[in-house]
mmCIF file of the C-alpha atoms, coordinates in Angstrom:
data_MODEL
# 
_entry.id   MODEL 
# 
loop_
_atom_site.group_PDB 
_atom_site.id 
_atom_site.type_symbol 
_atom_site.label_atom_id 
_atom_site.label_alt_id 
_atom_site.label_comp_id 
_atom_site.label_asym_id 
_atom_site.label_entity_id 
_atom_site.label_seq_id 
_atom_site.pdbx_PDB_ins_code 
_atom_site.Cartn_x 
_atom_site.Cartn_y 
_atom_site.Cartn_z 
_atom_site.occupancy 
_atom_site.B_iso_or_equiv 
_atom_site.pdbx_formal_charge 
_atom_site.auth_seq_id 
_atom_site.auth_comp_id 
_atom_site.auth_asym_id 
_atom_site.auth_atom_id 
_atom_site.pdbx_PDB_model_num 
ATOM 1   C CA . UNK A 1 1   ? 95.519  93.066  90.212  1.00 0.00 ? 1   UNK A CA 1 
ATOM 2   C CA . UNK A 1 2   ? 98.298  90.730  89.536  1.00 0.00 ? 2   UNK A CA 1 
ATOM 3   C CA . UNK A 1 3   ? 97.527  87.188  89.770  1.00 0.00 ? 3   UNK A CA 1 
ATOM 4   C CA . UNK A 1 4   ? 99.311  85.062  92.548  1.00 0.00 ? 4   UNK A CA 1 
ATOM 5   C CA . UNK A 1 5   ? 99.613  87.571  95.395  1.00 0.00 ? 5   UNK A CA 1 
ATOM 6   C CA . UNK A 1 6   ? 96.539  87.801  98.473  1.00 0.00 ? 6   UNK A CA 1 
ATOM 7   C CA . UNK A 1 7   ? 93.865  90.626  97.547  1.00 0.00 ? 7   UNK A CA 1 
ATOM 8   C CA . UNK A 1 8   ? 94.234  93.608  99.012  1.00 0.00 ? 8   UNK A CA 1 
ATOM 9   C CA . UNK A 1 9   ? 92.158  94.147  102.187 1.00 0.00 ? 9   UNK A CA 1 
ATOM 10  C CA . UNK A 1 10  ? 90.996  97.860  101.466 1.00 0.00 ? 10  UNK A CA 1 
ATOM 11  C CA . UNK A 1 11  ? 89.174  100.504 103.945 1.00 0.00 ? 11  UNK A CA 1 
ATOM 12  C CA . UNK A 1 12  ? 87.774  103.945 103.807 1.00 0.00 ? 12  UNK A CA 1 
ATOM 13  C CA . UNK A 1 13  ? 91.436  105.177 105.587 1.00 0.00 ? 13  UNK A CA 1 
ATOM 14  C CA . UNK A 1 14  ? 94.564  105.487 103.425 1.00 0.00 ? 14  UNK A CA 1 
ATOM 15  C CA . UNK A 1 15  ? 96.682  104.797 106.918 1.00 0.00 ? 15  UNK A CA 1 
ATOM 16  C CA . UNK A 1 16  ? 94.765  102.089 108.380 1.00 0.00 ? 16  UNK A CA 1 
ATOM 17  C CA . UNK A 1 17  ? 94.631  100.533 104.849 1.00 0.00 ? 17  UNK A CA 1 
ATOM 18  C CA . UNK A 1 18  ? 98.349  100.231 104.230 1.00 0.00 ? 18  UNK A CA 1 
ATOM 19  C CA . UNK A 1 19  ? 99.002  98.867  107.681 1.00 0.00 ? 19  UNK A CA 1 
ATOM 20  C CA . UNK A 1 20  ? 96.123  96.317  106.333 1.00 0.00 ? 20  UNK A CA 1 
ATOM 21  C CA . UNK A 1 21  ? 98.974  95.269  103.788 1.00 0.00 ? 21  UNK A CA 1 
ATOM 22  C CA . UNK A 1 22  ? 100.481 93.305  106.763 1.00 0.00 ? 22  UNK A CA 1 
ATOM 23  C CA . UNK A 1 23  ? 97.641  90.702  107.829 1.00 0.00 ? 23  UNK A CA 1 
ATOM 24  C CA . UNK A 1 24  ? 96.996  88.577  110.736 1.00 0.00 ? 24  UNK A CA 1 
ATOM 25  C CA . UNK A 1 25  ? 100.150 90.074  112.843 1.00 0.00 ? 25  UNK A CA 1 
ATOM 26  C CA . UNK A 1 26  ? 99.659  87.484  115.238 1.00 0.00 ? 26  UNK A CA 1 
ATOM 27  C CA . UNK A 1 27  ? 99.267  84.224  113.820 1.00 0.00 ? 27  UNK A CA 1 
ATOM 28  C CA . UNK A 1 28  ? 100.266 83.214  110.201 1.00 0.00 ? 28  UNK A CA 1 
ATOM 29  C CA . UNK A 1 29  ? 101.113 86.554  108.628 1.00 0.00 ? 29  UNK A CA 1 
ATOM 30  C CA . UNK A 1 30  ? 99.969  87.755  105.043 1.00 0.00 ? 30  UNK A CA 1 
ATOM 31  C CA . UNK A 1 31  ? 102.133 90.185  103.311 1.00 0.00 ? 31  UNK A CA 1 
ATOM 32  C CA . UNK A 1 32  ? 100.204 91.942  100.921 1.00 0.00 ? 32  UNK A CA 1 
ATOM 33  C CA . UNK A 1 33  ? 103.277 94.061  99.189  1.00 0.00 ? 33  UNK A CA 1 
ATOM 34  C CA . UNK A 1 34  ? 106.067 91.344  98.862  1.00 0.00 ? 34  UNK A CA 1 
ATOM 35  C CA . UNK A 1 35  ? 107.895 92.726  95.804  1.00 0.00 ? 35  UNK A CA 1 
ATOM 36  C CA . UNK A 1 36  ? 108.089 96.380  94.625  1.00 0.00 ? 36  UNK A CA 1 
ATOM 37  C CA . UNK A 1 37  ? 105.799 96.030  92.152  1.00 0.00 ? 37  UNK A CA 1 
ATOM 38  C CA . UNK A 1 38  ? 102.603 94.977  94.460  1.00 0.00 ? 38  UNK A CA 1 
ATOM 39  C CA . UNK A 1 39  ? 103.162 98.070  96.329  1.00 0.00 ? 39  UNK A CA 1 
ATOM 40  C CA . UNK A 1 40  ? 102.931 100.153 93.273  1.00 0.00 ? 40  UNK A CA 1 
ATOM 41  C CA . UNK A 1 41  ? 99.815  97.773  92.443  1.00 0.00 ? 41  UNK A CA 1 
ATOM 42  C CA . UNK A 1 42  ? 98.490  99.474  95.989  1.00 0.00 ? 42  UNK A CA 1 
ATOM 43  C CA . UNK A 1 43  ? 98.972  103.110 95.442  1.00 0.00 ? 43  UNK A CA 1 
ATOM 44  C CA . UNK A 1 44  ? 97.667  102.728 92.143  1.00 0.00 ? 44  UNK A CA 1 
ATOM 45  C CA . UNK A 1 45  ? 94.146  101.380 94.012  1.00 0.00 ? 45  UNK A CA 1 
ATOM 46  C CA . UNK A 1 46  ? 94.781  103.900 96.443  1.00 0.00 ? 46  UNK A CA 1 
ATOM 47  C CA . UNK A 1 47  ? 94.913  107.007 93.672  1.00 0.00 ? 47  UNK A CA 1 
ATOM 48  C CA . UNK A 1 48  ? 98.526  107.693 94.440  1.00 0.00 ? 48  UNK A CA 1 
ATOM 49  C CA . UNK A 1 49  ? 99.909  105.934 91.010  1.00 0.00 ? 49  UNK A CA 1 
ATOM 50  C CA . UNK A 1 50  ? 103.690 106.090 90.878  1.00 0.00 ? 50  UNK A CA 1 
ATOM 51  C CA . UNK A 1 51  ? 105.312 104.580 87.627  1.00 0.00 ? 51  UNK A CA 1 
ATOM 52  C CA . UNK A 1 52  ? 107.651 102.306 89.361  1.00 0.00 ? 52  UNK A CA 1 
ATOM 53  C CA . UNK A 1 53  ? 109.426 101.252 92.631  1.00 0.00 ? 53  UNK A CA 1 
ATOM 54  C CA . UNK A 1 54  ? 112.445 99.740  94.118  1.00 0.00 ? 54  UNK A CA 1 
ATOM 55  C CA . UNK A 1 55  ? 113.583 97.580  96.774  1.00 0.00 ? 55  UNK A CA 1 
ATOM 56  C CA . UNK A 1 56  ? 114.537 100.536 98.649  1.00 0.00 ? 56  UNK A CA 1 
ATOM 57  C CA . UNK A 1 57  ? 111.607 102.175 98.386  1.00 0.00 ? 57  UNK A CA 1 
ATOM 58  C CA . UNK A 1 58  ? 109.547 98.763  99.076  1.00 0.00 ? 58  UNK A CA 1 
ATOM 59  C CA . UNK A 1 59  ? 111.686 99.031  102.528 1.00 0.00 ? 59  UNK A CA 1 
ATOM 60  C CA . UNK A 1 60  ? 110.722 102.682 103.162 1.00 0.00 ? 60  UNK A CA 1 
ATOM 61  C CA . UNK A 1 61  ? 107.273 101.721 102.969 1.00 0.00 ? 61  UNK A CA 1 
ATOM 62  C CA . UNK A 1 62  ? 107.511 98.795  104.832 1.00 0.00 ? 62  UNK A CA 1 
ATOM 63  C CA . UNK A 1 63  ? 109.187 100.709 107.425 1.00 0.00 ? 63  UNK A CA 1 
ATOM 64  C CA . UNK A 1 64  ? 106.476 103.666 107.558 1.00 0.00 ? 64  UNK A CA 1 
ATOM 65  C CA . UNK A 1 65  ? 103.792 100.647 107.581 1.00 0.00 ? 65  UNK A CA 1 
ATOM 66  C CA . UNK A 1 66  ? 105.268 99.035  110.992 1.00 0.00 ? 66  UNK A CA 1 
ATOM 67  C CA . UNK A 1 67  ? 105.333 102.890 112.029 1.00 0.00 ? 67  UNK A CA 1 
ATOM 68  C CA . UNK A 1 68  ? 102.010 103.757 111.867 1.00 0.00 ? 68  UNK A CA 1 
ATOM 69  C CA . UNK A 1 69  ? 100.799 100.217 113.147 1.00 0.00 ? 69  UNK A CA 1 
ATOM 70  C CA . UNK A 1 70  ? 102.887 100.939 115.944 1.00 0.00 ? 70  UNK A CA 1 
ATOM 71  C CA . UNK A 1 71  ? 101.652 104.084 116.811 1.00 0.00 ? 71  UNK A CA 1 
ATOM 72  C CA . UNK A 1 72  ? 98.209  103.866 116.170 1.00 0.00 ? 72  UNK A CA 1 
ATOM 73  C CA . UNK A 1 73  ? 98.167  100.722 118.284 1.00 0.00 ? 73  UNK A CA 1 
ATOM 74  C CA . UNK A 1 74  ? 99.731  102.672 120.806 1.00 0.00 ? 74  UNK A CA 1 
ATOM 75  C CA . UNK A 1 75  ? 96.938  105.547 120.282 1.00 0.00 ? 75  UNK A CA 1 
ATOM 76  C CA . UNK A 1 76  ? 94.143  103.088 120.379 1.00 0.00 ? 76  UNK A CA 1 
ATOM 77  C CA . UNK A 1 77  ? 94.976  101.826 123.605 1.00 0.00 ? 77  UNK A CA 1 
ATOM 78  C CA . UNK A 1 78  ? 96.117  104.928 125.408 1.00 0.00 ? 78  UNK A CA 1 
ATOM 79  C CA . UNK A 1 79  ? 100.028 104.694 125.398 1.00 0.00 ? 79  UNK A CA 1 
ATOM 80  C CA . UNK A 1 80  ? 102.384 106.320 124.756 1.00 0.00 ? 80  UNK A CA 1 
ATOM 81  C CA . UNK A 1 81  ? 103.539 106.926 120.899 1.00 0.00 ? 81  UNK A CA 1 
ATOM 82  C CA . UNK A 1 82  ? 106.569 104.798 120.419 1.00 0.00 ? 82  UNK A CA 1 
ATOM 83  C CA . UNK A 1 83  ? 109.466 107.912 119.693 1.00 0.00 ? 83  UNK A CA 1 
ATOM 84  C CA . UNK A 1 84  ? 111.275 105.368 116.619 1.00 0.00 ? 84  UNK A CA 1 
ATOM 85  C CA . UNK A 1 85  ? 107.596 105.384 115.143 1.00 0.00 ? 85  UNK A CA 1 
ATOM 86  C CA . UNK A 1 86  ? 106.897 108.830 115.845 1.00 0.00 ? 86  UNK A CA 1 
ATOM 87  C CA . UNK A 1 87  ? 110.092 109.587 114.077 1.00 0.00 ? 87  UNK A CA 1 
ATOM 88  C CA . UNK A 1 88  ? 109.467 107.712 111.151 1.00 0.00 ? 88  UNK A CA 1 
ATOM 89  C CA . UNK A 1 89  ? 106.353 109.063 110.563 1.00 0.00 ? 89  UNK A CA 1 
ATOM 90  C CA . UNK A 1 90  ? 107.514 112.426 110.543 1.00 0.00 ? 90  UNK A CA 1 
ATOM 91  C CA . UNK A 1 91  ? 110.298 111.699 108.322 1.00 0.00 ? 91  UNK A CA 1 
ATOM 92  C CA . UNK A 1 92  ? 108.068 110.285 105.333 1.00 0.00 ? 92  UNK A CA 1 
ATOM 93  C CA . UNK A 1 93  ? 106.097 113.362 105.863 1.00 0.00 ? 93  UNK A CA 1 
ATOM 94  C CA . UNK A 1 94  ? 108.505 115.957 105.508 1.00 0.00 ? 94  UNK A CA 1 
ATOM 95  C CA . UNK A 1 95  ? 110.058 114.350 101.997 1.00 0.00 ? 95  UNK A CA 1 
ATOM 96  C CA . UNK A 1 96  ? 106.827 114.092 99.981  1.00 0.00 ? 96  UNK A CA 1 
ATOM 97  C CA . UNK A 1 97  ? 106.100 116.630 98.162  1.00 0.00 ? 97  UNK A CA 1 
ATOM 98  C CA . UNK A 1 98  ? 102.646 115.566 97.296  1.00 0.00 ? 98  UNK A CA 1 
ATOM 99  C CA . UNK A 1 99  ? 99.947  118.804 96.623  1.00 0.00 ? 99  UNK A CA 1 
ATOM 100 C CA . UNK A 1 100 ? 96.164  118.148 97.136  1.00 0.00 ? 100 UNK A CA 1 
ATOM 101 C CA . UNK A 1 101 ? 94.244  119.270 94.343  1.00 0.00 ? 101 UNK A CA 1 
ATOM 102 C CA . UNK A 1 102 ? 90.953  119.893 93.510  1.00 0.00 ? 102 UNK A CA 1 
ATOM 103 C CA . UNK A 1 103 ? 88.716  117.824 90.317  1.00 0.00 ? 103 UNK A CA 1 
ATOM 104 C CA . UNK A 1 104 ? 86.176  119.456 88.863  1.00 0.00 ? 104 UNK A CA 1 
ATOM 105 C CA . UNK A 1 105 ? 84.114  117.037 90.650  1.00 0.00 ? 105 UNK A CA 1 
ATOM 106 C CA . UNK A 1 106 ? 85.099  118.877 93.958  1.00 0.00 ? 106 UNK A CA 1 
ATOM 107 C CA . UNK A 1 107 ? 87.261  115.877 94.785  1.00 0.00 ? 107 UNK A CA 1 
ATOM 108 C CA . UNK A 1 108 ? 90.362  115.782 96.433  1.00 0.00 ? 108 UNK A CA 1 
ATOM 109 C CA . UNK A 1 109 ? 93.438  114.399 94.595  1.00 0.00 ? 109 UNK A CA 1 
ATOM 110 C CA . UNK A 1 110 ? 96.880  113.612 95.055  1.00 0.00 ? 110 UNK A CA 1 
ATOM 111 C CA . UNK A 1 111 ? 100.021 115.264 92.839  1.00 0.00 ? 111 UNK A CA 1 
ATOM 112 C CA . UNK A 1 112 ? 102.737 113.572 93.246  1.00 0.00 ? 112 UNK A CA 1 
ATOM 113 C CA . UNK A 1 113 ? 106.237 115.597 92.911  1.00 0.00 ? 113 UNK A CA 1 
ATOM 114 C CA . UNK A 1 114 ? 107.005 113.062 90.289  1.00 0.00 ? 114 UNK A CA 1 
ATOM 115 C CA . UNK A 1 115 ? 105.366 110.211 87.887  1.00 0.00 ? 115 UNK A CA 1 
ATOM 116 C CA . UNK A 1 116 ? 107.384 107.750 90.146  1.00 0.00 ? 116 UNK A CA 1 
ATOM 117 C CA . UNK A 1 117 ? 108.248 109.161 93.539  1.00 0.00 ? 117 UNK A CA 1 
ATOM 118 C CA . UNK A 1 118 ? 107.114 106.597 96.204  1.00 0.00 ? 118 UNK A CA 1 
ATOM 119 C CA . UNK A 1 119 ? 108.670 108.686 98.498  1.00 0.00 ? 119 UNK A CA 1 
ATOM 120 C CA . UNK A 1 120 ? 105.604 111.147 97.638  1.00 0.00 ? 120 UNK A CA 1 
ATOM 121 C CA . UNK A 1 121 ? 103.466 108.833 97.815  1.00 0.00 ? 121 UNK A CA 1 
ATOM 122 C CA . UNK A 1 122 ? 104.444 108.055 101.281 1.00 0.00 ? 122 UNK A CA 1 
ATOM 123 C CA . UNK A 1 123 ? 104.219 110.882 102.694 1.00 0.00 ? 123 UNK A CA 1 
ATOM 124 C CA . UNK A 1 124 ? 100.842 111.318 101.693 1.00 0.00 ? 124 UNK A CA 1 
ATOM 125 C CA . UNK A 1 125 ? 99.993  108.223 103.627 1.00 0.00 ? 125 UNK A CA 1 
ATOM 126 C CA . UNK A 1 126 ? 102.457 109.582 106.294 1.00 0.00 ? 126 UNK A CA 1 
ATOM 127 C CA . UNK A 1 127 ? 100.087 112.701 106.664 1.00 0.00 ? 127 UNK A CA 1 
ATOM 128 C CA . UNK A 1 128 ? 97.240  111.025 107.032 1.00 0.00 ? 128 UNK A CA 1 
ATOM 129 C CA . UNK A 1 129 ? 98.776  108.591 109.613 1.00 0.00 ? 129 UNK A CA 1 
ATOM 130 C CA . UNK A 1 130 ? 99.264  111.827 111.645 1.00 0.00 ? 130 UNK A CA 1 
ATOM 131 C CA . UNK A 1 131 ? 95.665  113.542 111.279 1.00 0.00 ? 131 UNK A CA 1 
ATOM 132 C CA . UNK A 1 132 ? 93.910  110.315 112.919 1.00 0.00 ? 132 UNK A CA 1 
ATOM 133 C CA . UNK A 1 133 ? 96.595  109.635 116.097 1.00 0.00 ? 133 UNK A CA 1 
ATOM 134 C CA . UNK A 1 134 ? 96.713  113.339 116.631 1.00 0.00 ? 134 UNK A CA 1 
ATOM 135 C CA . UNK A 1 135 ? 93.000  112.582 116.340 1.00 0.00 ? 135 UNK A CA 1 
ATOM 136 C CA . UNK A 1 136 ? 91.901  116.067 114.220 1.00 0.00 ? 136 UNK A CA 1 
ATOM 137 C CA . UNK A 1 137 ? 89.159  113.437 112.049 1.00 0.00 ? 137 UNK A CA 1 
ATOM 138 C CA . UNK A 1 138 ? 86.330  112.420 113.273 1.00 0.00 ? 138 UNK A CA 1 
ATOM 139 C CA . UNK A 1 139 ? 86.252  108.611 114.645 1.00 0.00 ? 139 UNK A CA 1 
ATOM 140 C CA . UNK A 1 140 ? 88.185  106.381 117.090 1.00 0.00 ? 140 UNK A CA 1 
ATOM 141 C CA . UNK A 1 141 ? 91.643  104.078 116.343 1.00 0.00 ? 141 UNK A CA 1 
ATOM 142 C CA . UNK A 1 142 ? 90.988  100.717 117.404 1.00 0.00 ? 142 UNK A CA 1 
ATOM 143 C CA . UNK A 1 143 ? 92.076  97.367  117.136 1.00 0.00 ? 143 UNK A CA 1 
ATOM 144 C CA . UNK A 1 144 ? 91.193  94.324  115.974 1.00 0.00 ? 144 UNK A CA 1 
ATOM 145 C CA . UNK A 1 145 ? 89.431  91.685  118.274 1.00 0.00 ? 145 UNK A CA 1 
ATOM 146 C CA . UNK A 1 146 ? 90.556  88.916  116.179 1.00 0.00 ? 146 UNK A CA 1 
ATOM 147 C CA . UNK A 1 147 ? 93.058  87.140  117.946 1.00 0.00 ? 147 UNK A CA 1 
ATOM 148 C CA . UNK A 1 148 ? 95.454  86.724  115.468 1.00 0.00 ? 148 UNK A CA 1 
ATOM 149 C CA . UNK A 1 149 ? 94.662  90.113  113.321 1.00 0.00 ? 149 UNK A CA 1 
ATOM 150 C CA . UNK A 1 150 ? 94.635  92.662  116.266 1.00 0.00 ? 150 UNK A CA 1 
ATOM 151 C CA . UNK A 1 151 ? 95.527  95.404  113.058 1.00 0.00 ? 151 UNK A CA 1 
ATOM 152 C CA . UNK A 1 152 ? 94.940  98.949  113.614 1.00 0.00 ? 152 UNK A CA 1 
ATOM 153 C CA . UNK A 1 153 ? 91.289  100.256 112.043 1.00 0.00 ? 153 UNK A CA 1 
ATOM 154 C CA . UNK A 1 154 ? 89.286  103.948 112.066 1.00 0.00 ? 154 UNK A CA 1 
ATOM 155 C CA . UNK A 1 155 ? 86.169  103.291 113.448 1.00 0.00 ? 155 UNK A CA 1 
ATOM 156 C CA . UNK A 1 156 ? 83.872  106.418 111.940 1.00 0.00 ? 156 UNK A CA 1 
ATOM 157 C CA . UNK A 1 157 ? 80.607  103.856 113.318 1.00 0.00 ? 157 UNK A CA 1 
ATOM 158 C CA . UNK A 1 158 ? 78.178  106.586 114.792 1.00 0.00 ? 158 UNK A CA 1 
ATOM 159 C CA . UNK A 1 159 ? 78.563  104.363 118.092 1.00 0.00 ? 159 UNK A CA 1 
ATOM 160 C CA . UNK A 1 160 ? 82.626  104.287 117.884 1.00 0.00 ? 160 UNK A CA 1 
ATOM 161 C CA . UNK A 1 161 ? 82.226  100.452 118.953 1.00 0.00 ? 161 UNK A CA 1 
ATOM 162 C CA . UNK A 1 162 ? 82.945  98.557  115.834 1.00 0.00 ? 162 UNK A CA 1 
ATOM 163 C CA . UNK A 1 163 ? 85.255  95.919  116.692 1.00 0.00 ? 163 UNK A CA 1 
ATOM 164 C CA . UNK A 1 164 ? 86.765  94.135  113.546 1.00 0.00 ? 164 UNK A CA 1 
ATOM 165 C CA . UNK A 1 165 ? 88.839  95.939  111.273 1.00 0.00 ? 165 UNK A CA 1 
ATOM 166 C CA . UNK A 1 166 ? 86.772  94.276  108.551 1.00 0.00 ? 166 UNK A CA 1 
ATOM 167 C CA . UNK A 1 167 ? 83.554  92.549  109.294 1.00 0.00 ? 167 UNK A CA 1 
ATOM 168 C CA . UNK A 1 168 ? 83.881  90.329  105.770 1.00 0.00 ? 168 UNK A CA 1 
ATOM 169 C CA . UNK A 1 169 ? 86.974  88.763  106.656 1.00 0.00 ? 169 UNK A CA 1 
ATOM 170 C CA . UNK A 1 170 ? 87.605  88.998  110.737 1.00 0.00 ? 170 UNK A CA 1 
ATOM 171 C CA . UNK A 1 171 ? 84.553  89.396  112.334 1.00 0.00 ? 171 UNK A CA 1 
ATOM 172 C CA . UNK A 1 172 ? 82.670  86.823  109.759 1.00 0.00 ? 172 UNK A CA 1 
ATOM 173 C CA . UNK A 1 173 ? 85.018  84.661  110.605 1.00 0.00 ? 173 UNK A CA 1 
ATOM 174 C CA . UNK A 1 174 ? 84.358  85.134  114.223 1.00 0.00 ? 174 UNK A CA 1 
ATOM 175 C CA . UNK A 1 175 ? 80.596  84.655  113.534 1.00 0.00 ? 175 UNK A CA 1 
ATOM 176 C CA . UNK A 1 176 ? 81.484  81.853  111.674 1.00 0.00 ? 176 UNK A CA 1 
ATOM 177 C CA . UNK A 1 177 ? 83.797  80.306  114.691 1.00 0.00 ? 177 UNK A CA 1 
ATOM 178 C CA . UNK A 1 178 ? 80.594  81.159  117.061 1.00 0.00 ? 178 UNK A CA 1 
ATOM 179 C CA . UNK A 1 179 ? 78.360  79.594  115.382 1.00 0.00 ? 179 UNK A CA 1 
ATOM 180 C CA . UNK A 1 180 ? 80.210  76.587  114.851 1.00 0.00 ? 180 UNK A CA 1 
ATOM 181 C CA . UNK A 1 181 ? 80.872  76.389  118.451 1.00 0.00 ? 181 UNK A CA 1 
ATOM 182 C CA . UNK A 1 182 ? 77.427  76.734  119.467 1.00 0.00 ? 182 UNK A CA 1 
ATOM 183 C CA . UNK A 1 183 ? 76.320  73.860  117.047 1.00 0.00 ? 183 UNK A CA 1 
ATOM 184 C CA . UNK A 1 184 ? 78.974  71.219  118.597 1.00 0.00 ? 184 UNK A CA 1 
ATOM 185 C CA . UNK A 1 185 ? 77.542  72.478  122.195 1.00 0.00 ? 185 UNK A CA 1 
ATOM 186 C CA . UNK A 1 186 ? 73.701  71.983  121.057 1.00 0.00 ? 186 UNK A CA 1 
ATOM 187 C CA . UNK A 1 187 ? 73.045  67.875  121.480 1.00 0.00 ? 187 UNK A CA 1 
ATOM 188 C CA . UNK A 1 188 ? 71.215  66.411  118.488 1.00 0.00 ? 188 UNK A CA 1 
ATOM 189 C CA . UNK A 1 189 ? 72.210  69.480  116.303 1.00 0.00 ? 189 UNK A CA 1 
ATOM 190 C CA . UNK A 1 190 ? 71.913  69.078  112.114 1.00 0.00 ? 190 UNK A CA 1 
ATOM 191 C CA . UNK A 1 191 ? 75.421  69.857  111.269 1.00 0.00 ? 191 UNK A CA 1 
# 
């Protein structure tokens, strides 16, 4: 990782994850990809390494990120998929050219087209973005209870009632707001 730039808030869902790369929608956001080369930084952690990128592509990705958010949002809570999402998505999708391959390990793995297509890269994100709001994987979209995060998650919980999209940064700090609260209400409390 490159020093200076947030951490990457990463998930068990390549879609959910790169929505993740926009934080805390709702109160003071944290872009996670500000330059071109943080996103290649985040395919790189996300196996899809791509030798390079370029303002244009940076705004490609941006533009499938808001996409997906906005669709899955819209999934989560039973609305209809916005069609300028919808779109988008299906745009990224059809330019990769991305194959899945098989390691020796019995792993799947990305190909990208090229050492340093992004626009592979995306749609590989793209498809996956379409196999969890057309809801063909097992688990749930949900959102965020934080307030101010409200981002999109995969809940694969065995209950499907998990309801931060990352219990080490939203819901602790939740638990940690809770807590706090119940302390000041508590008379004669050690603080």
């Amino acid at each position: 990782m490159r020093a200076g730039f947030p951490d990457f808030r990463l998930g068990n869902v390549l879609a959910t994850s790169f929505t993740g790369t926009l934080s805390e929608r709702h109160g003071n956001a944290v872009e996670r990809i500000p330059v071109p080369h943080r996103l290649v930084d985040w395919l790189a952690v996300n196996d899809l390494a791509v030798d390079s990128c370029t303002p244009a592509q940076l705004d490609l990705a941006r533009e499938l990120r808001e996409s997906i958010h906005a669709a899955a949002t819209a999934a989560a809570i039973q609305d209809a998929l916005p069609a300028s999402a919808v779109q988008v998505i299906n745009d990224r999708s059809a330019q990769g050219r991305a194959a899945a391959i098989l390691t020796p390990e019995g792993e799947r793995r990305w190909r990208l087209g090229s050492a340093s297509c992004v626009e592979d890269a995306l749609g590989v994100i793209a498809a996956d973005a379409i196999s969890i709001i057309a809801g063909e994987r097992d688990g749930k979209l949900a959102l965020c209870a934080s307030p101010t995060c409200r981002a999109a998650f995969f809940d694969t919980s065995q209950s499907r009632t998990r309801k931060w999209c990352d219990m080490n940064t939203c819901g602790n700090r939740q638990k940690k707001a809770r807590f706090n609260a119940n302390q000041r209400k508590t008379p004669g409390s050690v603080a």
